[in-house]
Amino acid sequence: MTKVAFIGAGNMNSAVILGLINAGVSPSNIMVTNPSPEKREKLAQAHGILHTANNVEAAEFADFIVLGVKPHLITQVTNDIANQIDVSQKCFISVAAGTTMAQIQQSLSGKGSVIRVMPNTPSQLGLGVSGMYACSQTTEQQKQVAQEIMQAVGIIKWLDAEAQIDDIIAVSGSGPAYFFLFMEAMETKAKALGFSDNEARALVQQTALGAAQMVVENDISIAQLRENVTSKGGTTQAALNTFREGGLPELVSNAMDSAIARAKEMA
Ligand code: NAD
């Protein structure tokens, strides 16, 4: 049975652990580490999983090691593990932005396999998107298990090149905030029109949810869905014309280019 260690009992690892438990993975095959006893004990008690303060012990226990610490700590953690145990058969899954495959491989002295994952925050609800890129040493079986681990919190997309991590950051990584900004602007206007705070929020969130669900449930293009709700000369068309005249599509494209440029700077 595959054993998985989670280094760090933070937001992202907690979400993936919850997803695995919900997917029926035995708690005895999961171990979490954290320097803080409160954090790891809380998570361990909630799910019946194993816990330790010792990252090396967890890495020894597991076949797959999910690195859920802040980016600046990743290579410190992997180097520490590789200095104390044989990692040649281990698969390291890093969810950190900005720590490259080369940096992680170097910290492991080229041993073991590494998969970089770029998840997003809706993973915490099981509605995430994860871009995944595997190093050449990763076996098909390791890729399959890593995929199953990340599918516990949403959908996954394998990437052909590491540079595509920056692209997926611009789409799904930073994407939730784009929708938040749009919803925020609509909420502000709804309040200005006289709706109460609660009403404005309810109107906007249900509209966003309904629109997203229509995209999910209809097997037609998003452009077609938009056209279907836009009568010629009607109110929706008037609003959409204003968005176009203001350059919204170009603005979205430029914003995503800015996210890519920033991701490259941070790497
Ligand atoms: P977090 O701060 O919630 O969790 C990190 C945890 O690691 C903390 O509990 C901390 O105490 C623990 N920790 C610190 N040093 C440690 C060590 N040496 N050994 C073991 N544990 C240690 O952070 P997070 O939001 O879960 O993010 C974790 C990683 O996931 C980051 O690299 C981040 O870039 C990436 N990520 C997070 C999200 C997200 O939605 N939260 C999205 C994409 C990527």
Coordinates of N, CA, C and O and ligand atoms in Angstrom, one line a residue, residues 6-15 32-36 39-40 52-55 67-74 76-77 80 94-99 117-124 129 169 173, ligand 1:
F6 N 3.4 14.0 4.6 CA 3.2 15.4 4.3 C 4.1 16.2 5.2 O 4.0 16.2 6.4
I7 N 5.0 17.0 4.6 CA 5.9 17.8 5.3 C 5.3 19.2 5.5 O 5.1 19.9 4.5
G8 N 4.8 19.5 6.7 CA 4.1 20.7 7.0 C 2.6 20.5 7.1 O 2.0 19.8 6.3
A9 N 2.1 21.0 8.3 CA 0.6 20.8 8.5 C -0.1 22.1 8.3 O -0.9 22.5 9.1
G10 N 0.2 22.7 7.1 CA -0.4 24.0 6.8 C -1.7 23.8 5.9 O -2.3 22.7 5.8
N11 N -2.1 24.9 5.3 CA -3.4 24.9 4.5 C -3.4 23.9 3.4 O -4.3 23.2 3.3
M12 N -2.3 24.0 2.6 CA -2.4 23.1 1.4 C -2.3 21.6 1.7 O -3.1 20.8 1.3
N13 N -1.4 21.3 2.6 CA -1.3 19.8 3.0 C -2.5 19.4 3.7 O -3.0 18.2 3.5
S14 N -3.1 20.2 4.5 CA -4.3 19.8 5.2 C -5.5 19.5 4.2 O -6.2 18.6 4.4
A15 N -5.5 20.3 3.2 CA -6.5 20.1 2.1 C -6.3 18.8 1.4 O -7.3 18.0 1.2
V32 N 2.0 13.1 8.9 CA 2.2 14.5 8.7 C 3.3 15.0 9.7 O 3.4 14.4 10.8
T33 N 4.1 16.0 9.3 CA 5.1 16.5 10.2 C 4.8 18.0 10.3 O 4.3 18.7 9.5
N34 N 5.3 18.5 11.5 CA 5.3 20.0 11.7 C 6.1 20.2 13.0 O 6.0 19.5 13.9
P35 N 6.9 21.3 13.0 CA 7.6 21.6 14.2 C 6.7 21.9 15.4 O 7.0 21.6 16.5
S36 N 5.5 22.4 15.1 CA 4.5 22.8 16.1 C 3.7 21.5 16.5 O 2.9 21.0 15.6
K39 N -0.2 22.0 15.9 CA -0.7 21.9 14.5 C -0.8 20.4 14.0 O -1.8 20.0 13.4
R40 N 0.3 19.7 14.2 CA 0.3 18.3 13.7 C -0.7 17.4 14.5 O -1.3 16.5 13.9
T52 N 4.6 13.3 13.4 CA 5.9 13.4 14.0 C 6.5 14.8 13.7 O 6.0 15.5 12.8
A53 N 7.5 15.1 14.6 CA 8.2 16.4 14.3 C 9.3 16.2 13.4 O 9.9 17.2 12.9
N54 N 9.6 14.9 13.1 CA 10.9 14.6 12.4 C 10.6 14.3 10.9 O 10.1 13.2 10.6
N55 N 11.0 15.2 10.1 CA 10.8 15.1 8.6 C 11.5 13.8 8.1 O 11.0 13.2 7.2
L67 N 5.8 18.0 -0.2 CA 6.5 19.1 0.5 C 5.6 20.4 0.5 O 5.4 21.1 -0.4
G68 N 4.9 20.6 1.7 CA 4.0 21.6 1.8 C 4.4 22.7 2.8 O 3.7 23.2 3.6
V69 N 5.7 23.1 2.6 CA 6.3 24.2 3.4 C 6.5 25.4 2.5 O 6.4 25.3 1.3
K70 N 6.8 26.5 3.0 CA 6.9 27.7 2.2 C 8.1 27.5 1.3 O 9.1 26.8 1.6
P71 N 8.1 28.2 0.1 CA 9.1 27.9 -0.9 C 10.6 28.0 -0.4 O 11.4 27.2 -0.8
H72 N 10.9 29.0 0.5 CA 12.3 29.2 0.9 C 12.8 28.0 1.8 O 14.0 27.9 2.0
L73 N 11.9 27.2 2.2 CA 12.3 26.1 3.1 C 12.4 24.7 2.4 O 12.9 23.8 2.9
I74 N 11.9 24.7 1.2 CA 11.8 23.4 0.4 C 13.2 22.7 0.3 O 13.3 21.5 0.8
Q76 N 16.0 23.2 1.9 CA 16.5 22.9 3.2 C 16.0 21.5 3.7 O 16.7 20.7 4.2
V77 N 14.6 21.4 3.6 CA 14.0 20.2 4.0 C 14.5 18.9 3.2 O 14.8 17.9 3.8
D80 N 18.1 18.0 4.0 CA 18.2 17.4 5.3 C 17.8 15.9 5.2 O 18.5 15.0 5.8
S94 N 6.5 18.6 -4.8 CA 6.6 20.0 -4.2 C 5.4 20.9 -4.7 O 5.2 21.0 -5.9
V95 N 4.7 21.4 -3.8 CA 3.6 22.3 -4.2 C 4.0 23.8 -4.1 O 3.2 24.7 -4.3
A96 N 5.3 24.0 -3.9 CA 5.8 25.4 -3.8 C 6.0 26.1 -5.1 O 6.6 25.6 -6.0
A97 N 5.5 27.3 -5.2 CA 5.8 28.2 -6.3 C 7.2 28.7 -6.2 O 7.8 28.8 -5.1
G98 N 7.9 28.9 -7.3 CA 9.2 29.5 -7.3 C 10.4 28.7 -6.9 O 11.5 29.2 -7.0
T99 N 10.2 27.5 -6.4 CA 11.4 26.6 -6.2 C 11.5 25.6 -7.4 O 10.6 24.9 -7.6
V117 N 4.2 20.7 -8.5 CA 2.8 20.8 -8.6 C 2.4 22.3 -8.3 O 2.9 22.9 -7.4
M118 N 1.6 22.9 -9.2 CA 1.1 24.2 -8.9 C -0.4 24.1 -8.6 O -1.2 24.1 -9.6
P119 N -0.8 24.0 -7.4 CA -2.3 23.9 -7.1 C -2.8 25.3 -6.9 O -2.1 26.3 -7.0
N120 N -4.1 25.5 -6.7 CA -4.7 26.8 -6.3 C -5.5 26.7 -5.1 O -5.8 25.6 -4.6
T121 N -6.0 27.8 -4.6 CA -6.7 27.8 -3.3 C -8.0 27.1 -3.2 O -8.3 26.5 -2.2
P122 N -8.8 27.0 -4.3 CA -10.0 26.2 -4.2 C -9.8 24.7 -4.0 O -10.7 24.0 -3.7
S123 N -8.5 24.3 -4.0 CA -8.2 22.9 -3.6 C -8.7 22.7 -2.2 O -9.0 21.6 -1.8
Q124 N -8.7 23.8 -1.4 CA -9.2 23.6 0.0 C -10.6 23.2 0.1 O -11.1 22.7 1.1
V129 N -7.4 23.2 -9.1 CA -6.7 22.9 -10.4 C -5.2 22.8 -10.0 O -4.7 23.7 -9.4
I169 N 0.2 29.2 -13.5 CA 0.0 30.2 -12.4 C -0.9 31.4 -12.9 O -1.8 31.8 -12.2
G173 N -3.7 29.4 -11.1 CA -3.0 29.7 -9.8 C -3.5 31.1 -9.3 O -4.1 31.2 -8.2
Ligands
NAD1 P1 1.2 27.3 5.5 O1 2.0 28.4 6.1 O2 -0.2 27.2 5.9 O3 1.9 25.9 5.9 C1 3.2 25.6 6.0 C2 3.4 24.8 7.3 O4 4.8 24.3 7.3 C3 3.3 25.5 8.6 O5 2.3 24.9 9.4 C4 4.7 25.5 9.2 O6 4.6 25.5 10.6 C5 5.2 24.3 8.6 N1 6.7 24.2 8.6 C6 7.6 25.2 8.7 N2 8.8 24.7 8.6 C7 8.7 23.3 8.6 C8 9.6 22.3 8.6 N3 11.0 22.5 8.6 N4 9.2 21.0 8.5 C9 7.9 20.7 8.5 N5 6.9 21.7 8.6 C10 7.3 23.0 8.6 O7 1.4 27.4 4.0 P2 0.5 26.8 2.8 O8 -0.5 27.9 2.4 O9 -0.1 25.5 3.1 O10 1.6 26.7 1.6 C11 2.5 25.6 1.6 C12 3.1 25.6 0.2 O11 2.1 25.4 -0.8 C13 3.9 26.8 -0.1 O12 5.1 26.5 -0.7 C14 2.9 27.5 -1.1 O13 3.7 28.2 -2.1 C15 2.2 26.4 -1.8 N6 0.9 26.7 -2.3 C16 -0.1 27.0 -1.5 C17 -1.4 27.3 -2.0 C18 -2.6 27.6 -1.1 O14 -3.7 27.7 -1.6 N7 -2.4 27.7 0.2 C19 -1.6 27.4 -3.4 C20 -0.5 27.1 -4.2 C21 0.8 26.7 -3.7

